[in-house]
Short mmCIF file of C-alpha atoms in Angstrom, two decimals:
data_model
loop_
_atom_site.label_atom_id
_atom_site.label_comp_id
_atom_site.label_asym_id
_atom_site.label_seq_id
_atom_site.Cartn_x
_atom_site.Cartn_y
_atom_site.Cartn_z
CA MET A 1 32.08 49.32 22.85
CA PRO A 2 35.71 48.36 22.49
CA HIS A 3 37.69 50.23 19.89
CA GLU A 4 38.15 48.26 16.65
CA ASN A 5 41.40 48.78 14.83
CA ARG A 6 40.71 48.37 11.10
CA SER A 7 43.80 50.20 9.91
CA ARG A 8 45.61 46.96 8.86
CA ASP A 9 44.31 43.89 7.09
CA PRO A 10 45.28 40.59 8.63
CA LYS A 11 48.29 38.89 7.07
CA PRO A 12 47.19 36.06 4.77
CA ALA A 13 47.95 32.60 6.14
CA GLN A 14 50.81 30.77 4.47
CA PRO A 15 49.69 27.56 2.76
CA ALA A 16 50.81 24.47 4.61
CA THR A 17 53.28 22.17 2.85
CA THR A 18 51.96 18.63 2.89
CA SER A 19 54.65 15.99 3.22
CA VAL A 20 54.05 12.53 1.81
CA TYR A 21 56.60 9.73 1.88
CA ALA A 22 56.71 5.96 1.97
CA ILE A 23 58.37 3.98 4.76
CA TYR A 24 60.72 1.06 4.15
CA GLY A 25 63.20 -0.97 6.15
CA VAL A 26 61.60 -1.09 9.59
CA GLU A 27 60.14 -4.01 11.52
CA PRO A 28 56.33 -4.33 11.37
CA GLU A 29 55.93 -3.85 15.13
CA VAL A 30 58.20 -0.80 15.19
CA GLN A 31 56.25 0.65 12.27
CA ALA A 32 53.01 0.06 14.17
CA TYR A 33 54.47 1.82 17.21
CA ALA A 34 55.54 4.83 15.15
CA MET A 35 52.13 5.17 13.52
CA ALA A 36 50.28 4.71 16.80
CA LYS A 37 52.29 7.57 18.30
CA TYR A 38 50.63 9.99 15.88
CA SER A 39 47.63 10.10 18.17
CA ARG A 40 49.75 10.36 21.31
CA SER A 41 52.52 12.84 20.42
CA ALA A 42 53.40 15.70 18.08
CA LEU A 43 56.37 13.90 16.52
CA SER A 44 56.56 13.26 12.79
CA MET A 45 56.90 9.71 11.50
CA LYS A 46 60.60 10.20 10.77
CA GLU A 47 61.20 11.60 14.26
CA SER A 48 59.29 8.75 15.84
CA LEU A 49 61.23 6.12 13.92
CA ARG A 50 64.58 7.72 14.78
CA GLU A 51 63.88 7.61 18.49
CA ILE A 52 62.36 4.14 18.61
CA SER A 53 64.16 1.03 19.69
CA GLU A 54 62.74 -2.49 19.68
CA GLN A 55 62.59 -2.45 23.48
CA ARG A 56 60.60 0.79 23.56
CA ALA A 57 58.22 -0.54 20.89
CA GLU A 58 57.64 -3.72 22.89
CA LYS A 59 56.98 -1.73 26.06
CA PHE A 60 54.56 0.57 24.26
CA LEU A 61 52.67 -2.34 22.71
CA ASN A 62 52.48 -4.21 26.00
CA THR A 63 50.96 -1.16 27.62
CA TYR A 64 48.54 0.09 24.98
CA TYR A 65 47.70 -3.11 23.09
CA PHE A 66 47.44 -5.62 25.89
CA GLN A 67 46.75 -3.57 29.03
CA TYR A 68 44.61 -0.77 27.58
CA GLY A 69 43.06 -2.87 24.81
CA HIS A 70 43.86 -0.49 21.95
CA ARG A 71 43.66 -3.33 19.44
CA SER A 72 43.62 -1.08 16.38
CA ILE A 73 47.37 -0.58 16.88
CA ALA A 74 47.94 -4.09 15.52
CA ASP A 75 46.18 -3.07 12.30
CA LEU A 76 49.26 -0.97 11.53
CA ALA A 77 51.77 -3.85 11.51
CA HIS A 78 51.60 -5.72 8.20
CA ILE A 79 53.40 -9.01 7.73
CA ALA A 80 54.12 -10.97 4.55
CA MET A 81 54.18 -14.73 5.04
CA ALA A 82 54.50 -17.85 2.89
CA ILE A 83 52.70 -21.06 3.84
CA GLU A 84 53.92 -23.95 1.74
CA ARG A 85 52.82 -27.59 1.40
CA LEU A 86 49.52 -27.54 3.21
CA SER A 87 46.42 -29.40 2.09
CA ILE A 88 43.65 -27.68 0.16
CA LEU A 89 41.42 -28.38 3.17
CA ALA A 90 43.83 -26.53 5.46
CA ALA A 91 44.31 -23.70 2.95
CA ILE A 92 40.56 -23.06 2.97
CA ALA A 93 40.74 -22.77 6.77
CA VAL A 94 43.77 -20.44 6.66
CA VAL A 95 42.25 -17.93 4.24
CA ASP A 96 38.87 -17.80 6.00
CA GLU A 97 39.47 -14.30 7.39
CA GLN A 98 37.43 -11.27 6.34
CA ARG A 99 40.49 -9.00 6.67
CA TRP A 100 42.80 -11.26 4.62
CA ASP A 101 44.93 -10.49 1.58
CA GLY A 102 46.80 -13.19 -0.26
CA GLN A 103 47.01 -15.61 -3.14
CA GLU A 104 46.84 -19.40 -3.32
CA ARG A 105 48.28 -21.55 -6.06
CA SER A 106 45.83 -22.26 -8.87
CA THR A 107 45.31 -25.92 -9.74
CA ARG A 108 45.53 -24.90 -13.42
CA TYR A 109 49.27 -24.33 -13.24
CA GLN A 110 50.47 -27.21 -11.07
CA ASP A 111 52.07 -30.49 -12.05
CA PHE A 112 50.19 -33.35 -10.41
CA SER A 113 52.06 -36.13 -12.19
CA HIS A 114 53.75 -36.94 -8.87
CA PRO A 115 51.07 -36.98 -6.14
CA ASP A 116 51.82 -34.66 -3.23
CA TYR A 117 49.26 -34.78 -0.45
CA TYR A 118 48.67 -34.61 3.26
CA LEU A 119 48.37 -37.96 5.03
CA PRO A 120 46.14 -37.87 8.13
CA ASP A 121 47.11 -39.93 11.16
CA PHE A 122 43.92 -42.02 11.42
CA GLY A 123 44.81 -42.71 15.04
CA GLY A 124 47.89 -44.61 13.94
CA SER A 125 45.85 -47.18 12.00
CA GLY A 126 48.00 -48.69 9.25
CA PRO A 127 45.09 -50.27 7.33
CA ALA A 128 43.17 -46.98 7.34
CA GLN A 129 46.19 -45.09 6.03
CA ARG A 130 46.78 -47.69 3.30
CA ARG A 131 43.13 -47.48 2.22
CA PHE A 132 43.45 -43.70 2.16
CA CYS A 133 46.69 -43.72 0.12
CA ASP A 134 45.35 -46.26 -2.39
CA THR A 135 42.30 -44.07 -3.03
CA ILE A 136 44.36 -40.87 -3.28
CA ASP A 137 46.81 -42.44 -5.75
CA PHE A 138 43.86 -43.68 -7.80
CA LEU A 139 42.36 -40.18 -7.93
CA PHE A 140 45.62 -38.58 -9.06
CA GLY A 141 45.93 -41.24 -11.75
CA GLU A 142 42.41 -40.52 -12.96
CA TYR A 143 43.21 -36.79 -12.92
CA GLN A 144 46.09 -37.37 -15.34
CA THR A 145 44.06 -39.64 -17.63
CA ILE A 146 40.94 -37.45 -17.75
CA SER A 147 42.85 -34.21 -18.27
CA ALA A 148 44.70 -35.79 -21.22
CA ARG A 149 41.51 -37.25 -22.70
CA VAL A 150 39.56 -33.99 -22.33
CA PHE A 151 42.44 -32.08 -23.92
CA GLY A 152 42.36 -34.47 -26.87
CA HIS A 153 38.59 -34.07 -27.18
CA LEU A 154 38.82 -30.27 -27.11
CA ARG A 155 41.59 -30.27 -29.70
CA GLU A 156 39.49 -32.38 -32.05
CA ARG A 157 36.46 -30.09 -31.86
CA THR A 158 38.30 -26.75 -31.68
CA PRO A 159 40.51 -26.02 -34.71
CA ARG A 160 43.50 -23.77 -34.20
CA PRO A 161 43.06 -20.33 -35.80
CA ILE A 162 45.70 -19.53 -38.40
CA ASP A 163 46.89 -16.48 -36.46
CA MET A 164 47.31 -18.35 -33.15
CA LYS A 165 50.63 -19.93 -32.25
CA GLN A 166 50.57 -23.66 -31.61
CA GLU A 167 51.99 -23.16 -28.13
CA THR A 168 49.29 -20.63 -27.19
CA TYR A 169 46.60 -22.85 -28.68
CA GLU A 170 47.64 -25.91 -26.68
CA ARG A 171 48.15 -23.94 -23.46
CA THR A 172 44.63 -22.50 -23.71
CA LEU A 173 43.01 -25.89 -24.31
CA ARG A 174 45.04 -27.55 -21.54
CA ALA A 175 43.82 -24.92 -19.10
CA ARG A 176 40.24 -25.80 -20.04
CA ALA A 177 41.02 -29.51 -19.65
CA PHE A 178 42.49 -28.86 -16.22
CA ASP A 179 39.31 -26.97 -15.28
CA VAL A 180 37.44 -30.22 -15.87
CA ALA A 181 40.00 -32.59 -14.36
CA ARG A 182 40.35 -30.57 -11.16
CA TYR A 183 37.04 -32.07 -10.03
CA LEU A 184 39.04 -35.22 -9.22
CA LEU A 185 41.64 -33.56 -6.99
CA PRO A 186 41.09 -34.49 -3.32
CA LEU A 187 41.08 -32.07 -0.40
CA ALA A 188 44.32 -33.73 0.75
CA THR A 189 46.16 -32.28 -2.28
CA ASN A 190 49.03 -30.10 -1.14
CA THR A 191 49.12 -26.47 -2.19
CA SER A 192 50.88 -23.27 -1.13
CA LEU A 193 49.82 -19.70 -0.48
CA GLY A 194 51.16 -16.30 0.43
CA GLN A 195 49.46 -13.78 2.69
CA ILE A 196 49.97 -10.17 3.75
CA VAL A 197 47.99 -9.53 6.91
CA ASN A 198 48.05 -7.07 9.75
CA ALA A 199 49.00 -8.33 13.18
CA ARG A 200 45.46 -8.18 14.54
CA THR A 201 44.22 -10.42 11.73
CA LEU A 202 47.19 -12.72 12.27
CA GLU A 203 46.45 -12.99 15.97
CA SER A 204 42.79 -13.80 15.23
CA GLN A 205 43.81 -16.26 12.51
CA ILE A 206 46.23 -18.09 14.81
CA SER A 207 43.66 -18.37 17.59
CA ARG A 208 41.02 -19.67 15.19
CA LEU A 209 43.37 -22.23 13.63
CA LEU A 210 44.53 -23.44 17.05
CA SER A 211 40.85 -24.06 17.87
CA ASP A 212 40.14 -26.12 14.76
CA ARG A 213 39.06 -29.76 14.85
CA PHE A 214 41.68 -30.88 12.29
CA PRO A 215 45.18 -31.62 13.68
CA GLU A 216 46.84 -30.31 10.50
CA VAL A 217 45.08 -26.96 10.87
CA ARG A 218 46.00 -26.70 14.56
CA ALA A 219 49.64 -27.41 13.68
CA LEU A 220 49.50 -24.60 11.10
CA GLY A 221 48.33 -22.23 13.83
CA GLU A 222 51.42 -23.10 15.86
CA SER A 223 53.64 -22.67 12.80
CA LEU A 224 52.21 -19.23 12.05
CA LYS A 225 52.81 -18.18 15.62
CA GLU A 226 56.40 -19.37 15.48
CA ALA A 227 56.98 -17.64 12.15
CA ALA A 228 55.78 -14.34 13.64
CA ARG A 229 58.16 -14.68 16.60
CA ASN A 230 61.23 -15.98 14.76
CA PRO A 231 63.57 -14.16 12.35
CA ALA A 232 61.99 -13.57 8.96
CA TYR A 233 63.57 -14.67 5.69
CA ASN A 234 65.66 -11.78 4.34
CA VAL A 235 65.56 -11.64 0.55
CA ASN A 236 68.86 -9.71 0.54
CA GLY A 237 70.45 -11.81 3.26
CA TYR A 238 73.05 -13.58 1.10
CA ALA A 239 74.14 -10.37 -0.64
CA LEU A 240 74.37 -8.49 2.67
CA ARG A 241 76.47 -11.25 4.23
CA GLU A 242 78.87 -11.16 1.28
CA LEU A 243 79.10 -7.37 1.64
CA TRP A 244 79.76 -7.65 5.37
CA GLU A 245 82.45 -10.29 4.85
CA GLU A 246 84.12 -8.11 2.23
CA ILE A 247 84.12 -5.11 4.58
CA ARG A 248 85.45 -7.21 7.45
CA ALA A 249 88.22 -8.62 5.24
CA ARG A 250 89.39 -5.09 4.48
CA ASP A 251 88.89 -3.64 7.95
CA ASP A 252 87.85 -5.83 10.83
CA GLY A 253 86.83 -2.83 12.93
CA TRP A 254 84.50 -1.48 10.28
CA GLY A 255 83.16 -4.96 9.76
CA ASN A 256 82.18 -5.17 13.41
CA ASN A 257 80.62 -1.71 13.28
CA VAL A 258 78.30 -2.50 10.38
CA TYR A 259 77.43 -6.06 11.40
CA ASP A 260 74.34 -5.16 13.41
CA LEU A 261 73.07 -2.91 10.64
CA LEU A 262 73.61 -5.36 7.79
CA MET A 263 72.90 -8.65 9.54
CA LYS A 264 70.12 -7.66 11.87
CA GLU A 265 67.44 -10.32 12.27
CA VAL A 266 63.87 -9.07 11.92
CA ARG A 267 61.11 -10.76 13.89
CA PRO A 268 57.74 -9.79 12.35
CA ALA A 269 55.43 -9.66 15.38
CA PRO A 270 56.90 -11.29 18.50
CA THR A 271 54.94 -9.04 20.86
CA LEU A 272 51.58 -8.80 19.11
CA VAL A 273 51.02 -12.57 18.76
CA LYS A 274 52.58 -13.81 21.97
CA TYR A 275 49.21 -14.28 23.68
CA ALA A 276 47.47 -15.89 20.68
CA GLU A 277 46.09 -19.19 21.95
CA ALA A 278 43.26 -21.58 21.16
CA SER A 279 39.89 -20.00 21.91
CA PRO A 280 37.74 -21.74 24.56
CA TYR A 281 34.86 -19.57 23.30
CA LEU A 282 35.10 -21.02 19.79
CA MET A 283 35.61 -24.61 20.87
CA ARG A 284 32.95 -24.79 23.59
CA SER A 285 30.42 -22.90 21.50
CA ARG A 286 31.07 -25.25 18.58
CA ASP A 287 30.46 -28.36 20.67
CA GLU A 288 27.29 -27.06 22.31
CA LEU A 289 25.79 -25.61 19.13
CA ALA A 290 26.50 -28.86 17.28
CA ALA A 291 24.65 -30.75 20.01
CA ALA A 292 21.76 -28.27 19.83
CA ALA A 293 21.56 -28.63 16.02
CA ALA A 294 21.56 -32.42 16.29
CA GLU A 295 18.77 -32.31 18.86
CA LEU A 296 16.63 -29.86 16.90
CA MET A 297 17.03 -31.69 13.58
CA ALA A 298 16.92 -35.23 14.99
CA GLY A 299 15.46 -37.71 12.52
CA ALA A 300 15.23 -35.23 9.63
CA ALA A 301 16.50 -36.24 6.21
CA ILE A 302 18.42 -33.62 4.25
CA ALA A 303 15.79 -32.07 2.01
CA PRO A 304 16.55 -31.29 -1.66
CA ALA A 305 17.67 -27.70 -2.15
CA PRO A 306 18.51 -25.53 -5.18
CA PRO A 307 22.14 -24.51 -5.88
CA VAL A 308 21.28 -20.88 -5.02
CA ASP A 309 18.51 -19.89 -2.63
CA LEU A 310 17.91 -16.19 -1.93
CA LEU A 311 16.43 -16.25 1.54
CA ASP A 312 13.41 -14.29 2.75
CA ASP A 313 13.42 -11.41 5.22
CA GLU A 314 12.83 -12.49 8.80
CA PRO A 315 13.15 -11.25 12.40
CA LEU A 316 16.76 -10.81 13.47
CA GLU A 317 16.40 -13.22 16.40
CA ILE A 318 15.28 -16.01 14.06
CA GLU A 319 18.11 -15.29 11.62
CA ILE A 320 20.76 -15.41 14.34
CA ALA A 321 19.40 -18.56 15.96
CA THR A 322 19.17 -20.31 12.58
CA THR A 323 22.64 -19.19 11.51
CA LEU A 324 24.21 -20.36 14.77
CA LEU A 325 22.89 -23.88 14.09
CA TYR A 326 23.47 -23.83 10.31
CA GLU A 327 27.24 -23.99 10.64
CA HIS A 328 27.09 -27.18 12.70
CA CYS A 329 24.93 -29.43 10.54
CA ALA A 330 24.39 -30.32 6.88
CA TYR A 331 20.83 -29.00 6.39
CA ALA A 332 19.71 -26.14 4.17
CA TYR A 333 19.01 -22.84 5.88
CA ARG A 334 15.27 -23.01 5.11
CA GLN A 335 15.01 -26.47 6.62
CA ILE A 336 16.65 -25.35 9.86
CA ARG A 337 14.70 -22.10 9.94
CA GLU A 338 11.40 -23.96 9.70
CA ARG A 339 12.14 -25.74 12.96
CA VAL A 340 13.63 -22.67 14.64
CA ALA A 341 10.55 -20.61 13.77
CA ALA A 342 8.33 -23.31 15.28
CA LEU A 343 10.09 -23.00 18.64
CA GLY A 344 8.84 -20.74 21.38
CA ALA A 345 10.58 -17.42 22.02
CA ALA A 346 12.26 -18.80 25.15
CA GLU A 347 13.71 -21.78 23.25
CA ARG A 348 15.08 -19.50 20.54
CA ARG A 349 16.68 -17.33 23.20
CA GLU A 350 18.39 -20.44 24.58
CA ILE A 351 19.99 -21.06 21.17
CA VAL A 352 21.18 -17.47 20.93
CA ASP A 353 22.48 -17.66 24.50
CA LEU A 354 24.63 -20.65 23.52
CA GLY A 355 26.39 -18.34 21.07
CA VAL A 356 27.53 -16.00 23.86
CA LYS A 357 27.64 -18.32 26.86
CA HIS A 358 31.42 -18.87 26.77
CA ARG A 359 32.46 -15.45 25.43
CA GLY A 360 35.48 -14.02 27.22
CA ASP A 361 36.31 -10.40 27.91
CA HIS A 362 38.32 -9.96 24.70
CA ASP A 363 36.40 -12.31 22.38
CA GLU A 364 34.59 -10.94 19.36
CA LEU A 365 31.10 -12.32 18.85
CA LEU A 366 30.84 -15.41 16.67
CA ARG A 367 30.57 -14.71 12.96
CA ALA A 368 26.94 -15.88 13.02
CA PHE A 369 26.04 -12.65 14.82
CA SER A 370 27.04 -10.64 11.72
CA ALA A 371 23.41 -10.53 10.70
CA GLY A 372 20.80 -8.26 9.19
CA GLN A 373 21.95 -8.13 5.55
CA THR A 374 19.17 -7.88 2.99
CA LEU A 375 20.70 -10.34 0.53
CA ARG A 376 21.45 -13.78 1.97
CA PHE A 377 22.20 -16.68 -0.35
CA ASP A 378 22.27 -20.30 0.77
CA ILE A 379 24.61 -21.79 -1.84
CA LEU A 380 25.30 -25.45 -2.56
CA MET A 381 28.13 -25.88 -5.07
CA ASP A 382 31.21 -27.95 -5.78
CA ILE A 383 34.20 -27.36 -3.50
CA GLY A 384 36.38 -26.24 -6.42
CA GLY A 385 33.97 -23.47 -7.41
CA PHE A 386 33.43 -22.56 -3.78
CA ARG A 387 37.15 -21.85 -3.41
CA ASP A 388 36.78 -19.11 -6.00
CA LEU A 389 33.73 -17.53 -4.35
CA HIS A 390 35.45 -17.82 -0.98
CA ARG A 391 37.70 -14.95 -2.08
CA HIS A 392 34.81 -12.49 -1.78
CA ARG A 393 35.55 -11.51 1.80
CA ARG A 394 33.27 -8.49 1.85
CA CYS A 395 30.56 -11.09 2.32
CA VAL A 396 29.81 -12.70 5.64
CA GLN A 397 30.37 -16.39 4.99
CA ILE A 398 29.05 -19.14 7.25
CA HIS A 399 30.50 -22.51 6.31
CA GLN A 400 29.22 -25.99 6.84
CA ALA A 401 31.69 -28.87 7.16
CA PHE A 402 32.93 -30.89 4.19
CA THR A 403 30.77 -33.94 3.59
CA ASP A 404 29.82 -36.45 0.92
CA ALA A 405 26.15 -36.13 1.92
CA HIS A 406 25.30 -33.68 -0.91
CA GLY A 407 26.73 -35.65 -3.82
CA TYR A 408 28.99 -34.23 -6.52
CA GLU A 409 28.97 -32.13 -9.69
CA SER A 410 29.75 -33.51 -13.18
CA PRO A 411 31.11 -31.14 -15.87
CA GLU A 412 29.31 -31.35 -19.21
CA GLU A 413 32.56 -31.94 -21.12
CA LEU A 414 32.91 -35.37 -19.50
CA ALA A 415 29.89 -36.74 -21.30
CA ALA A 416 30.94 -35.14 -24.58
CA ALA A 417 34.38 -36.74 -24.24
CA GLY A 418 32.90 -40.14 -23.39
CA LEU A 419 34.24 -40.04 -19.83
CA ARG A 420 31.11 -39.67 -17.72
CA GLU A 421 30.86 -43.33 -16.71
CA ARG A 422 34.54 -43.48 -15.78
CA TYR A 423 34.18 -40.30 -13.74
CA ASP A 424 31.09 -41.59 -11.90
CA ASP A 425 32.91 -44.82 -11.09
CA ALA A 426 35.73 -42.80 -9.54
CA MET A 427 33.32 -40.79 -7.39
CA GLU A 428 31.54 -43.92 -6.21
CA ARG A 429 34.88 -45.43 -5.28
CA VAL A 430 35.55 -42.39 -3.11
CA HIS A 431 32.09 -42.73 -1.54
CA GLY A 432 32.94 -46.28 -0.57
CA ALA A 433 36.34 -45.42 0.83
CA VAL A 434 34.97 -42.54 2.91
CA ALA A 435 32.21 -44.74 4.33
CA GLU A 436 34.71 -47.46 5.16
CA LEU A 437 37.10 -45.07 6.90
CA LYS A 438 34.30 -43.44 8.88
CA HIS A 439 33.39 -46.80 10.38
CA THR A 440 36.87 -47.91 11.38
CA ALA A 441 37.79 -48.04 15.01
CA ALA A 442 40.61 -45.55 14.49
CA GLU A 443 40.33 -42.33 16.49
CA ASP A 444 39.24 -39.31 14.42
CA ALA A 445 38.81 -41.54 11.34
CA GLY A 446 35.52 -39.89 10.47
CA THR A 447 37.12 -36.46 10.54
CA ASP A 448 40.22 -37.56 8.63
CA ALA A 449 38.17 -39.31 5.94
CA VAL A 450 36.96 -36.02 4.44
CA TYR A 451 40.50 -35.39 3.11
CA LEU A 452 39.58 -37.96 0.44
CA LEU A 453 36.72 -35.88 -0.95
CA PRO A 454 37.48 -34.57 -4.46
CA LEU A 455 36.71 -30.97 -5.36
CA ALA A 456 33.65 -32.24 -7.25
CA PHE A 457 31.73 -32.84 -4.03
CA ARG A 458 29.26 -30.18 -3.01
CA LYS A 459 29.68 -27.83 -0.07
CA ARG A 460 27.01 -25.64 1.52
CA THR A 461 27.80 -22.05 2.51
CA LEU A 462 25.68 -19.10 3.58
CA PHE A 463 26.74 -15.84 1.88
CA LYS A 464 25.39 -12.58 3.34
CA MET A 465 25.96 -9.31 1.49
CA ASP A 466 24.67 -5.94 0.37
CA LEU A 467 23.47 -5.04 -3.12
CA ALA A 468 26.84 -3.67 -4.27
CA GLU A 469 28.60 -6.92 -3.42
CA ALA A 470 25.90 -8.98 -5.13
CA ALA A 471 26.38 -6.87 -8.26
CA TYR A 472 30.17 -7.20 -8.04
CA ILE A 473 30.08 -10.99 -7.74
CA SER A 474 27.48 -11.36 -10.49
CA GLU A 475 29.37 -9.13 -12.89
CA LEU A 476 32.86 -10.46 -12.20
CA ARG A 477 32.07 -14.15 -11.91
CA THR A 478 29.80 -14.44 -14.98
CA GLY A 479 32.57 -13.23 -17.27
CA PRO A 480 33.43 -15.64 -20.12
CA ALA A 481 37.02 -16.07 -18.90
CA GLY A 482 35.86 -17.59 -15.61
CA HIS A 483 35.43 -21.21 -14.60
CA PHE A 484 32.09 -22.64 -15.72
CA SER A 485 31.24 -23.76 -12.18
CA TYR A 486 31.15 -20.37 -10.51
CA ARG A 487 29.83 -18.67 -13.65
CA ARG A 488 26.64 -20.70 -13.26
CA ILE A 489 26.31 -19.89 -9.55
CA ALA A 490 26.94 -16.17 -10.08
CA TYR A 491 24.29 -16.03 -12.79
CA LEU A 492 21.79 -17.81 -10.56
CA MET A 493 22.51 -15.18 -7.89
CA TYR A 494 21.77 -12.45 -10.40
CA GLU A 495 18.53 -14.14 -11.51
CA ALA A 496 17.38 -14.45 -7.88
CA VAL A 497 17.99 -10.74 -7.29
CA ALA A 498 16.30 -9.86 -10.59
CA GLN A 499 13.19 -11.80 -9.62
CA ARG A 500 12.89 -10.05 -6.28
CA TYR A 501 14.24 -6.58 -7.17
CA PRO A 502 13.81 -6.22 -10.96
CA THR A 503 14.25 -2.44 -11.04
CA LEU A 504 17.58 -2.74 -9.22
CA ALA A 505 18.93 -5.83 -10.95
CA ARG A 506 18.62 -4.15 -14.36
CA HIS A 507 21.76 -2.18 -13.39
CA PHE A 508 23.82 -5.39 -13.04
CA ARG A 509 26.26 -5.78 -15.95
CA VAL A 510 26.25 -9.56 -16.15
CA THR A 511 27.21 -11.93 -18.96
CA ASP A 512 24.54 -14.45 -19.91
CA VAL A 513 26.20 -17.78 -19.15
CA ARG A 514 23.82 -19.54 -21.53
CA GLU A 515 25.60 -17.95 -24.49
CA PRO A 516 28.31 -20.11 -26.15
CA VAL A 517 31.89 -19.36 -25.09
CA ASP A 518 34.83 -19.33 -27.49
CA LEU A 519 37.31 -21.54 -25.65
CA LEU A 520 40.27 -19.89 -27.37
CA LYS A 521 39.31 -16.42 -26.13
CA ARG A 522 39.09 -17.33 -22.45
#
């Protein structure tokens, strides 16, 4: 046996010193390059950043991101962007990313006294545009009238507490009035939003928007691509220019030396989005699946459906085939599933095959293939409330198109304020205008007409989730401070889970929406 030397104990290892620091002042793509090098070198972040130039970052990204397909690199480049004066319809399309972070303007805090809205082209048809504008202007006028009347009604029935300032009292009641009046705002209403996304999400977002059927949304895809390639807005730009001019005035040589450092233009992601284009996979699949849905559901009337329907368990093949068609028609999930289930196995395979038929080498599967969740809710609710639930991006969301086929919601306060008849007349006027525009000879008139739809009209969406997300939505969205529209839907979701899984639902911390709400404590 070898001799063992036990005369000395081993020296205790020295504890490692962990270094933690934030990074600031570097372009998103250069930052992504530096972080990606962690797995490919022994350099520290500071060492990597010191040795990097824009040219070396671009070369690295071209090699590893595009040639080798290491797409996770783009997750490391985060970009802040503002998107201003786009329609609500387009904003819904922009934010429809599962890996999206951002905020959109709330209708509660906007001044709609001067209508600001997107005007579709209607194939250049002047009469169609005039009909559209007349209806939009009418809706904004009704928004002003109804919000003022509802505010007056709420003030009459809700006395101001002695300890509440008049300004706070009126602001709180106006917010509630706006929650009612927002049902009249059309999808054409302009809004703004800000987003902070990684470059991979941005690339996917651009490609999806460029593939959309609405010209406004496609134009936004181009604008996002240009914004990623062009110099970003520098918050300190004016101050830095003044500093540079002051230095140059004192010493022209020093001024020239610091110019590149102070006045450098930063392009957020010129390399990572340069190949973002419209997706043939999305567009061809959409057309063929829409045709398949029309053929399968030919002659069927849209059956009545509850606001919230917790779907039953089923074979994965049936779920995927049904979901692929769901997005491209206006029928409830159960109504489509009934016909899908009646098909033979070969016919169902043909539907599923349509979902992959045009998939390219680098295309992710369509969202409909994100299947197998235990909790799947087919939800029919007003567009305004949907916009709030749309923020829950942990869910898989499958959207149907905007339509007037499902009717509209009517807030209870309208009847109490004596405004229900006026409100219904406004909605019927929209119905008539949409029908008229759909039947004009103008190209894309049917598509453009949906911009007229107020937020009151119902939209159908399939939400798929796990138990934790169902609990989160139910707990958060039933809170008394929330909008009454989504509070009702969230409580119905909870009740559906409680009926099917009572021992699990008892752990949900929901607020009973049937209890009265103090308007002044919202």
